[in-house]
Short mmCIF file of C-alpha atoms in Angstrom, two decimals:
data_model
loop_
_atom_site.label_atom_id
_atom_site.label_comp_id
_atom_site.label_asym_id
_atom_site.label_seq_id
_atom_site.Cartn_x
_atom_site.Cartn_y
_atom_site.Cartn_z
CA UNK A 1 97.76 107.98 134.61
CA UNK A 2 99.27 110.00 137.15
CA UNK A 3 100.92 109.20 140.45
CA UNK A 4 98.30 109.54 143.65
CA UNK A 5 98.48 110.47 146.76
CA UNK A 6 98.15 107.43 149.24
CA UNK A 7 94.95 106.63 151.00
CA UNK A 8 94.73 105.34 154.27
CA UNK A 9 92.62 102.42 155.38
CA UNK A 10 91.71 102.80 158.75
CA UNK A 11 89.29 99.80 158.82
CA UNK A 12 88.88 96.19 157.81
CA UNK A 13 86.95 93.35 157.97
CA UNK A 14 85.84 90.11 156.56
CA UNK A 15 83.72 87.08 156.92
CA UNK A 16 84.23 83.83 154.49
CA UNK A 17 84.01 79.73 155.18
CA UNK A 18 87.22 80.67 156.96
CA UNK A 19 86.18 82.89 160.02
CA UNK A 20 83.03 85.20 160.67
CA UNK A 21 85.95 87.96 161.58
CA UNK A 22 89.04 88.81 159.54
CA UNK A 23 91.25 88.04 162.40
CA UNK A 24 89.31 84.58 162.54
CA UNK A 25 90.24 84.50 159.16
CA UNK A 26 93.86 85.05 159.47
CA UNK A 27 93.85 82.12 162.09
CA UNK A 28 92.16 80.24 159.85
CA UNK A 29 95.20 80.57 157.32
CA UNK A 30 98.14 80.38 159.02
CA UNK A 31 97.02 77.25 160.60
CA UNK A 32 96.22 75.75 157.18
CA UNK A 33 93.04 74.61 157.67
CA UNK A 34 90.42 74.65 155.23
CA UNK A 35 87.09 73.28 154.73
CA UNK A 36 85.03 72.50 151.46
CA UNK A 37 82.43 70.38 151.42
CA UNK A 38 79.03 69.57 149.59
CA UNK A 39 76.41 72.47 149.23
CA UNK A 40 73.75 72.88 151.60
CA UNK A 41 72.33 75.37 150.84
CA UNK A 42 70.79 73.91 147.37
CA UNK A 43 70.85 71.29 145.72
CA UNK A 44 72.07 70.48 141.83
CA UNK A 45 70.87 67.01 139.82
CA UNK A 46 74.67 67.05 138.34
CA UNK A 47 75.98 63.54 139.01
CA UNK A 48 78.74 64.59 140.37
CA UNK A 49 78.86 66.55 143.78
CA UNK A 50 81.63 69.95 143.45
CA UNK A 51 82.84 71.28 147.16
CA UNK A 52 82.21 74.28 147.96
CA UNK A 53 83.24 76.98 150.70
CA UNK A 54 80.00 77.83 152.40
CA UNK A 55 79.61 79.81 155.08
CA UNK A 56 77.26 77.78 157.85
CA UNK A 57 77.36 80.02 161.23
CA UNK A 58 75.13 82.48 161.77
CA UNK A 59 76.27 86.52 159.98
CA UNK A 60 77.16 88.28 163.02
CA UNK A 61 75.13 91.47 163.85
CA UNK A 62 71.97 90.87 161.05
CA UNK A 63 69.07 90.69 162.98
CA UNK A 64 66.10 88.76 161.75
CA UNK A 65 64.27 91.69 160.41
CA UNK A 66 67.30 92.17 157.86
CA UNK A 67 67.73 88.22 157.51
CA UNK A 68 63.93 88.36 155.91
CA UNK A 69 64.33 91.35 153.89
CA UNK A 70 67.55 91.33 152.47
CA UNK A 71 69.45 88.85 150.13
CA UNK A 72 72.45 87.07 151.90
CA UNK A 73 74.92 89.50 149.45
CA UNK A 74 73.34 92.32 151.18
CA UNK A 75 73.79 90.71 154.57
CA UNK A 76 77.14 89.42 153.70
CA UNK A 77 78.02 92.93 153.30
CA UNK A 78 76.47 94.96 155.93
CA UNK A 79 78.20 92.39 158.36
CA UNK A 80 82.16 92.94 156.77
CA UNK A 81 81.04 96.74 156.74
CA UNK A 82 80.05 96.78 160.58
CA UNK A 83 83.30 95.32 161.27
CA UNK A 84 85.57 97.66 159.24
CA UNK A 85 83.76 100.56 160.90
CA UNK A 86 84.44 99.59 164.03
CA UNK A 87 87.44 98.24 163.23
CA UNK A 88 88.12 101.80 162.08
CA UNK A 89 87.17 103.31 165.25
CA UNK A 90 83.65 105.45 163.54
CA UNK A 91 80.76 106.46 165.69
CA UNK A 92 78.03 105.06 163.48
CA UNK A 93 75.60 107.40 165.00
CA UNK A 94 77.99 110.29 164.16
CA UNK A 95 78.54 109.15 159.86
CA UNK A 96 75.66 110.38 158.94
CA UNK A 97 77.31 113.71 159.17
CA UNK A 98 80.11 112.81 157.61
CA UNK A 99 80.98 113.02 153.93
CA UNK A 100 80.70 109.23 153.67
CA UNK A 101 80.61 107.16 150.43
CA UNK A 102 80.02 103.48 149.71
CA UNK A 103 81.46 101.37 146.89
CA UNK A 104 80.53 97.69 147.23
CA UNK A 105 81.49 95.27 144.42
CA UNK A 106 79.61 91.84 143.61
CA UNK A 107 78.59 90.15 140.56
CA UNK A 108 74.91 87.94 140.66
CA UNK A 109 73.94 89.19 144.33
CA UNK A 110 71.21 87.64 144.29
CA UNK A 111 69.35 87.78 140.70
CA UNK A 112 69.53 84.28 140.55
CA UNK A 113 68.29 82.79 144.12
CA UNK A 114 64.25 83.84 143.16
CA UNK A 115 64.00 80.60 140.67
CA UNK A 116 60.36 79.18 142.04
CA UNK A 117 59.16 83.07 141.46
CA UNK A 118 60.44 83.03 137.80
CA UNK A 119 58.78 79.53 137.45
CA UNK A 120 55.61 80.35 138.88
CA UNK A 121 55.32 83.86 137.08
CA UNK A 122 55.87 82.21 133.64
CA UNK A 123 53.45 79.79 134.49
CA UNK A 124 51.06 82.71 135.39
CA UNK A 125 50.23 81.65 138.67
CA UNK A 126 50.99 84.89 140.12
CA UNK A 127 53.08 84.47 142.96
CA UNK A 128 53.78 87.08 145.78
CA UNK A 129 55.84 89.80 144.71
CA UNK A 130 58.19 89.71 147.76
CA UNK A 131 61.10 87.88 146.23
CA UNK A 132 61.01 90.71 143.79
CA UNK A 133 60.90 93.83 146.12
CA UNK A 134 63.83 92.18 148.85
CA UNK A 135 65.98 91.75 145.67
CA UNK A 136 64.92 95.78 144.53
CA UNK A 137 66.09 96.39 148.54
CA UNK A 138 69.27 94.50 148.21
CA UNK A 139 71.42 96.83 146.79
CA UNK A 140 74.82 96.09 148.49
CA UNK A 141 75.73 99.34 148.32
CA UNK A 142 72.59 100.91 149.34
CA UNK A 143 72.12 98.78 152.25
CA UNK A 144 75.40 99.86 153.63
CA UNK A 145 74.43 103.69 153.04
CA UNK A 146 70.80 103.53 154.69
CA UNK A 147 71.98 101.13 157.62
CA UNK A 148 74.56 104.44 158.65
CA UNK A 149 72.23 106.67 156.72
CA UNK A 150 75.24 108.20 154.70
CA UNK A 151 74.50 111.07 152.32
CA UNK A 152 77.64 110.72 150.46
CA UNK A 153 77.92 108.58 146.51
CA UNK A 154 76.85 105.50 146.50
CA UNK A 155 77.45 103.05 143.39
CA UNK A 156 77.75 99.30 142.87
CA UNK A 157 80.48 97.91 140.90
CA UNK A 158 79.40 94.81 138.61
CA UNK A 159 82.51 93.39 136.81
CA UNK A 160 82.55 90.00 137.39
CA UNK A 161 85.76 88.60 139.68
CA UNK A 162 87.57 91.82 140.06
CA UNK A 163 84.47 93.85 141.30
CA UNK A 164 85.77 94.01 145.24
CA UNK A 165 88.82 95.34 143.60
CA UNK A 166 87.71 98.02 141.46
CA UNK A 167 85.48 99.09 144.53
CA UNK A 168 88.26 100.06 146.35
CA UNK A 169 90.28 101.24 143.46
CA UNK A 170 87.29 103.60 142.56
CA UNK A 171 86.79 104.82 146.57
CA UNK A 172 90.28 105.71 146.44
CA UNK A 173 89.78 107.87 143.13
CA UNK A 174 86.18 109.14 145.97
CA UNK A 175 89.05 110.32 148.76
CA UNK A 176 91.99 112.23 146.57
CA UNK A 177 89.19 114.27 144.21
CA UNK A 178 88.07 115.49 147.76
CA UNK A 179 84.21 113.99 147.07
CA UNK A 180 84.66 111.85 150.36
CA UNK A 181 86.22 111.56 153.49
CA UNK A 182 85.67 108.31 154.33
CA UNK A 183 84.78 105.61 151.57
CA UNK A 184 83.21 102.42 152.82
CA UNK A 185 84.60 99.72 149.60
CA UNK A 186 85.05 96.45 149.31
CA UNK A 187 82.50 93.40 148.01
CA UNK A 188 80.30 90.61 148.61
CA UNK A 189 78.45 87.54 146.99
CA UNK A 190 76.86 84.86 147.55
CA UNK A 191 76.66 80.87 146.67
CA UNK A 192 73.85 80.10 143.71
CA UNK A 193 72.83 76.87 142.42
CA UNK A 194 72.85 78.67 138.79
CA UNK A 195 76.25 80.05 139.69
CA UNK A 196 77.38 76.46 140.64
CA UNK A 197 75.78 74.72 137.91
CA UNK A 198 77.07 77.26 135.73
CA UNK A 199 80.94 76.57 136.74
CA UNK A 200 80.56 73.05 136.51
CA UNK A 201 78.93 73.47 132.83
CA UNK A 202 82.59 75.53 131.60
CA UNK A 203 83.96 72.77 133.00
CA UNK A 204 86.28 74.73 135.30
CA UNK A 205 85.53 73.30 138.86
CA UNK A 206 87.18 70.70 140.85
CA UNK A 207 85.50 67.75 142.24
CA UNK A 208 88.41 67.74 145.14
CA UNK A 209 89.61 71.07 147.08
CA UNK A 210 91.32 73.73 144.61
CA UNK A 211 94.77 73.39 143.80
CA UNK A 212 95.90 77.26 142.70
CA UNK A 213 98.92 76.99 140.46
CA UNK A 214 99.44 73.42 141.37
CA UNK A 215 100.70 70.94 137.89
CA UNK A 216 97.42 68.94 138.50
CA UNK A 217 94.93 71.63 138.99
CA UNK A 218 91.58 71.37 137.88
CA UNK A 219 89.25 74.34 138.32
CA UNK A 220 88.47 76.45 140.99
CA UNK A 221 85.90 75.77 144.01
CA UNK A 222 82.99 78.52 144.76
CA UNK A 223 82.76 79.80 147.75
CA UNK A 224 80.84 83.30 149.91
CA UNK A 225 81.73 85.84 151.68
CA UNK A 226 82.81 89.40 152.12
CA UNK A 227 85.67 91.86 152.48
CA UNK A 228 85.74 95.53 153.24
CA UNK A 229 87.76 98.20 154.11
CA UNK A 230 87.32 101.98 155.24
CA UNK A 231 89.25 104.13 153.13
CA UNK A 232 89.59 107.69 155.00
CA UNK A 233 91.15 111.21 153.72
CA UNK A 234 94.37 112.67 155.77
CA UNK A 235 92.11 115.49 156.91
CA UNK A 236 89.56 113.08 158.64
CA UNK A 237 92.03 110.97 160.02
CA UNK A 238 93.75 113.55 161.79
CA UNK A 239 90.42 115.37 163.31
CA UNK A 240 90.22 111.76 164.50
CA UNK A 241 93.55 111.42 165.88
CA UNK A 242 93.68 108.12 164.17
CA UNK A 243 96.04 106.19 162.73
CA UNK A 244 96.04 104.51 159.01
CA UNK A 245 96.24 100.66 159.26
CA UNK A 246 97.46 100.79 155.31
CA UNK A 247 97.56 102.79 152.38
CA UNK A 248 96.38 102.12 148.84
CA UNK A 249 98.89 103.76 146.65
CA UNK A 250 98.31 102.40 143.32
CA UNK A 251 95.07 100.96 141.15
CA UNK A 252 94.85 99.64 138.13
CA UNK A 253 92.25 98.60 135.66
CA UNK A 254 92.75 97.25 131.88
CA UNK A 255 90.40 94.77 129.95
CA UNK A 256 92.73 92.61 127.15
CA UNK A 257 89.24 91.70 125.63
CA UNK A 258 90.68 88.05 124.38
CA UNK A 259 87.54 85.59 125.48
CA UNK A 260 84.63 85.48 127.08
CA UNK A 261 86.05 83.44 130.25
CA UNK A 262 89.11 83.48 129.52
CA UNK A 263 92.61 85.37 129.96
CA UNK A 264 94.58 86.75 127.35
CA UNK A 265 97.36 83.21 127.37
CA UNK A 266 100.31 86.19 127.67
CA UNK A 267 98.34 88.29 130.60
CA UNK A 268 98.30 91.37 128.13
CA UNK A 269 95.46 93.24 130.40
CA UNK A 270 96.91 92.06 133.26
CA UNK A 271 100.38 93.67 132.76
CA UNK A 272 98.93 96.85 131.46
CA UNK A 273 96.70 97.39 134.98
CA UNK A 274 100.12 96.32 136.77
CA UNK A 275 101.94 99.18 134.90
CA UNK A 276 99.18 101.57 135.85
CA UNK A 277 99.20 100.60 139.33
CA UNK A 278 102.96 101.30 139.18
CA UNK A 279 102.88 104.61 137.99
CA UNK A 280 99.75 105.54 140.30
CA UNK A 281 101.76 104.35 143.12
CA UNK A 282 105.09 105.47 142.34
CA UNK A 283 106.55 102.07 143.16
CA UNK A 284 107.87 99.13 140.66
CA UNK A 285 108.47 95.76 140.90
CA UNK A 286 111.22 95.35 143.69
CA UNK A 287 109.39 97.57 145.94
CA UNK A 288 106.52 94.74 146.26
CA UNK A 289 107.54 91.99 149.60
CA UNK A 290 104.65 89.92 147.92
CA UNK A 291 101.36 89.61 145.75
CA UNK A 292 98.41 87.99 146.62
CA UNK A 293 97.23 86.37 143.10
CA UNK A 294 93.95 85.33 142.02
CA UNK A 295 94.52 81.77 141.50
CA UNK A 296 91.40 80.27 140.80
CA UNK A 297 93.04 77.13 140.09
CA UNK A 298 91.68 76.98 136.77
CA UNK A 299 93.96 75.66 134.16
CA UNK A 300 94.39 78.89 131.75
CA UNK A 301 93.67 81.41 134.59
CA UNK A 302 96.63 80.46 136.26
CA UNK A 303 99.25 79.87 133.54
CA UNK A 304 98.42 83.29 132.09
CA UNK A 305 98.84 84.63 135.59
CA UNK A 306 101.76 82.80 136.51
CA UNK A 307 103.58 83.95 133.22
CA UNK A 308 103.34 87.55 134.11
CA UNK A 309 104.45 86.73 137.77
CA UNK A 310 107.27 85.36 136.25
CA UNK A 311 108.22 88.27 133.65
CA UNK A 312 107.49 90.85 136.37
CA UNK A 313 107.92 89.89 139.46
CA UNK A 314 110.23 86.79 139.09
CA UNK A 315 111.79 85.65 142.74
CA UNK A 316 108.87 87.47 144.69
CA UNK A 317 106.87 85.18 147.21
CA UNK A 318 103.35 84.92 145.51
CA UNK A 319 100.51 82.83 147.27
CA UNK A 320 96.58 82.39 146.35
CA UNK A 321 94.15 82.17 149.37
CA UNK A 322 91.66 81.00 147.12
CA UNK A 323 92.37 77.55 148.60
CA UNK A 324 91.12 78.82 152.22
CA UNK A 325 87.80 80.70 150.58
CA UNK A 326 86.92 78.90 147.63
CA UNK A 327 86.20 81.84 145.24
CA UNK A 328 84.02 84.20 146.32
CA UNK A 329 83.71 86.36 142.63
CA UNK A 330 83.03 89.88 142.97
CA UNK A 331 83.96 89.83 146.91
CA UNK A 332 87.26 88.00 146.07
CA UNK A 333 89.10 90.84 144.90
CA UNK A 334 88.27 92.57 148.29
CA UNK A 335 88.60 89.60 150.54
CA UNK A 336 92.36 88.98 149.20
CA UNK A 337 92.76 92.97 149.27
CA UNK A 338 91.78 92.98 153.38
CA UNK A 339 94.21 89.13 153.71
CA UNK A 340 96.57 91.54 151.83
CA UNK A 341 96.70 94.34 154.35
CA UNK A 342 96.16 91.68 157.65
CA UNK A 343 99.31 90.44 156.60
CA UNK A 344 101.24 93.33 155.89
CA UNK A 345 100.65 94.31 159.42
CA UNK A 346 101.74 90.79 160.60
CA UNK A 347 104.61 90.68 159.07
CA UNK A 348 104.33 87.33 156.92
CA UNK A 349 101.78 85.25 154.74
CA UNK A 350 100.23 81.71 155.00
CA UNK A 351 101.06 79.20 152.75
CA UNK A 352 99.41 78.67 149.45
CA UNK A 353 96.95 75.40 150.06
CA UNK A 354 96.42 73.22 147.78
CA UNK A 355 100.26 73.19 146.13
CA UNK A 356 102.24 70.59 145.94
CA UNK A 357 103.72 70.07 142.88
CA UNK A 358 105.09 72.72 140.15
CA UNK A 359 103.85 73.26 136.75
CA UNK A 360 106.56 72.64 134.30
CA UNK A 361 104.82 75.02 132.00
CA UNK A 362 104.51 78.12 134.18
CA UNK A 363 107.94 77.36 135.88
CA UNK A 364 107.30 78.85 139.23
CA UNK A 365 105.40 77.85 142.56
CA UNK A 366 103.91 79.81 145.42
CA UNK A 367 105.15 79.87 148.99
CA UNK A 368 104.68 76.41 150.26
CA UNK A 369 105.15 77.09 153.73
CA UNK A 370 103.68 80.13 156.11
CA UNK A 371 106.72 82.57 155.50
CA UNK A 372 107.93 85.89 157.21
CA UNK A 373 108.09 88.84 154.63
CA UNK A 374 110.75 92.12 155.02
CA UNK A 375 109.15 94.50 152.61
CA UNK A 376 106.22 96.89 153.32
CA UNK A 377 104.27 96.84 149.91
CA UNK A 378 102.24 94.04 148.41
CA UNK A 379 99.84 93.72 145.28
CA UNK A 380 97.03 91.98 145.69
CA UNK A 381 95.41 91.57 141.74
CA UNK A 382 92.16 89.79 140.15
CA UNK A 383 91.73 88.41 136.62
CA UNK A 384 87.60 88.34 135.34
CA UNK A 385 85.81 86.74 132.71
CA UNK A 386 85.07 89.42 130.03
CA UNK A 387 89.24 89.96 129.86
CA UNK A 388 89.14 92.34 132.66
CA UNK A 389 92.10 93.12 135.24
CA UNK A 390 92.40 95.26 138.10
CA UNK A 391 95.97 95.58 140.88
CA UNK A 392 95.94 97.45 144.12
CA UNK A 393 98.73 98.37 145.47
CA UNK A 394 98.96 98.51 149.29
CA UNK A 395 101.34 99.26 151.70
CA UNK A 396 102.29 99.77 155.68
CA UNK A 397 105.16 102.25 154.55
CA UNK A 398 106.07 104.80 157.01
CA UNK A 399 103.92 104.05 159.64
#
């Protein structure tokens, strides 16, 4: 691992159960609302009913033609994507000429939402094959690419809850080899009944809203949504005469291959991708004003994360926004990587919800209160079942 050059992110965008824009999002946060609730959008025989953070206004910009023929991930996507680009100040009409790339992370999309076809197929009662051809067309990634008709690489990352991350790790890698000049990254996903069922069955979810970190935490809280950002070479920037909202400096990746669904208890991958990130970025641990955890509330998630936040980074102001969102798997890592750069550029960070009162154990708390921040460089970092880790590094340094 070698030290990069930064990338800028001229773009960003976002839609969860928080806001249908990022800066609705934002809002959303520093007023301290949030808003789980029962699922609507299935239904589960489980006796007891979990919250969830569900997303129940219409996705801006998806017309009905894409709202028939593409999964919700797909449209989840293509609406955080329209909003980075234009965030980002792109001609869509001019990309296509462009040496664009798309990275998308996610983890089910939606493999699991066709039930009735499975049932009806192994019943042999032959039932239409559209389920099966909107989920072949639902490629987040490749929706993204043929909406702007892009020509550049396209790939879809599929590693669990730190797939938005990696995305934009990997378009980074896209913009200094020179393969790209622009790099569309980020993820989405979706709410599933097997999903939900699923979480409830490791007996990792909360029957009450998520309490990240807190001493009386119980599991996490699923949620949807999307986060992307447009990563964009010097050169590109400057024919533009644009200006970088952030840069990624540094992005790590390391699996500690202890459980199935479960952290290593000491955070061993976890502290190898934060030394990676490190060296990729040139920065160490005082540089970094804050980090935006993952902090799915669950019980070993966040003592093995809040061990390594206190052998690292001991003193710095850590929060979890997983308490606004609900976690939205493989878009989480880029939903908390776009929060990450919003509030660099603001200048502080919302309060961690759901806190109240500190784990003996782990021996430290998140910021209680929305807080003002001095430094210019955050780390925003996900922890996924199969042991696997990934940090980004961001920062509004020098501009």
């Amino acid at each position: 691992m070698n030290r990069g050059a930064p990338v800028a992110i001229s773009g960003a965008g976002c839609l969860s159960a928080s806001g249908e824009s990022l800066m609705q999002n934002m809002k959303t946060l520093f007023q301290g609302k949030r808003n789980p609730d029962r699922p609507e959008a299935f239904s589960s025989s489980h006796p007891v009913t979990y919250p969830v953070f569900e997303i129940r206004y219409p996705l801006p910009g998806i017309n009905d033609g894409q709202k028939k023929s593409l999964s919700r991930t797909a449209q989840l996507g293509l609406a955080a994507a329209a909003e980075a680009i234009k965030d980002a100040g792109l001609d869509p009409d001019a990309m296509s000429g462009l040496r664009v790339g798309v990275c998308m992370g996610t983890t089910v999309g939606s493999t699991m939402n066709d039930e009735q076809f499975y049932r009806d197929f192994k019943n042999m009662l032959e039932p239409d094959m559209f389920a099966i051809s909107r989920y072949l067309n639902s490629n987040p990634s490749s929706v993204i690419s043929k909406e702007y008709s892009l020509k550049g690489p396209c790939q879809t990352i599929v590693n669990a809850c730190s797939s938005g991350t990696d995305a934009i790790g990997i378009g980074a890698s896209w913009i200094r080899s020179g393969i790209c000049d622009i790099v569309i990254a980020g993820g989405a996903d979706e709410l599933s009944r097997i999903s939900y069922n699923g979480f409830i069955s490791l007996m990792i979810t909360d029957p009450d809203p998520c309490r990240p970190f807190d001493r009386n935490r119980k599991g996490l809280n699923l949620g949807e949504g999307a986060g992307v950002v447009v990563l964009e070479s010097e050169y590109s920037l400057k024919r533009r005469n644009k200006k970088a909202k952030a840069f990624v400096l540094g992005y790590g990746s390391a699996s500690d291959g202890y459980h199935l669904t479960a952290p290593h208890p000491e955070g061993r991958g976890l502290k190898r991708a934060i030394a990676d990130a490190f060296v990729e970025s040139g920065k160490k641990a005082g540089d970094i004003g804050f980090i935006n955890a993952h902090g799915t509330a669950t019980p070993e998630n966040d003592m093995a994360e809040a061990r390594v936040l206190k052998e690292i980074f001991n003193g710095i102001p850590f929060l979890s926004t997983k308490g606004y969102t609900g976690h939205t798997l493989g878009a989480a890592g880029a939903i908390e990587a776009v929060y990450t750069v919003a509030s660099l550029e603001a200048g502080r960070i919302p309060a961690s919800a759901g806190f109240s009162e500190i784990d003996p154990e782990a021996g430290i708390s998140p910021v209680t209160e929305n807080m003002g921040i001095t430094g210019k460089t955050a780390l925003s970092e996900s922890l996924a079942f199969g042991g696997q880790n990934a940090v980004l590094i961001l920062s509004t340094e020098g501009i």
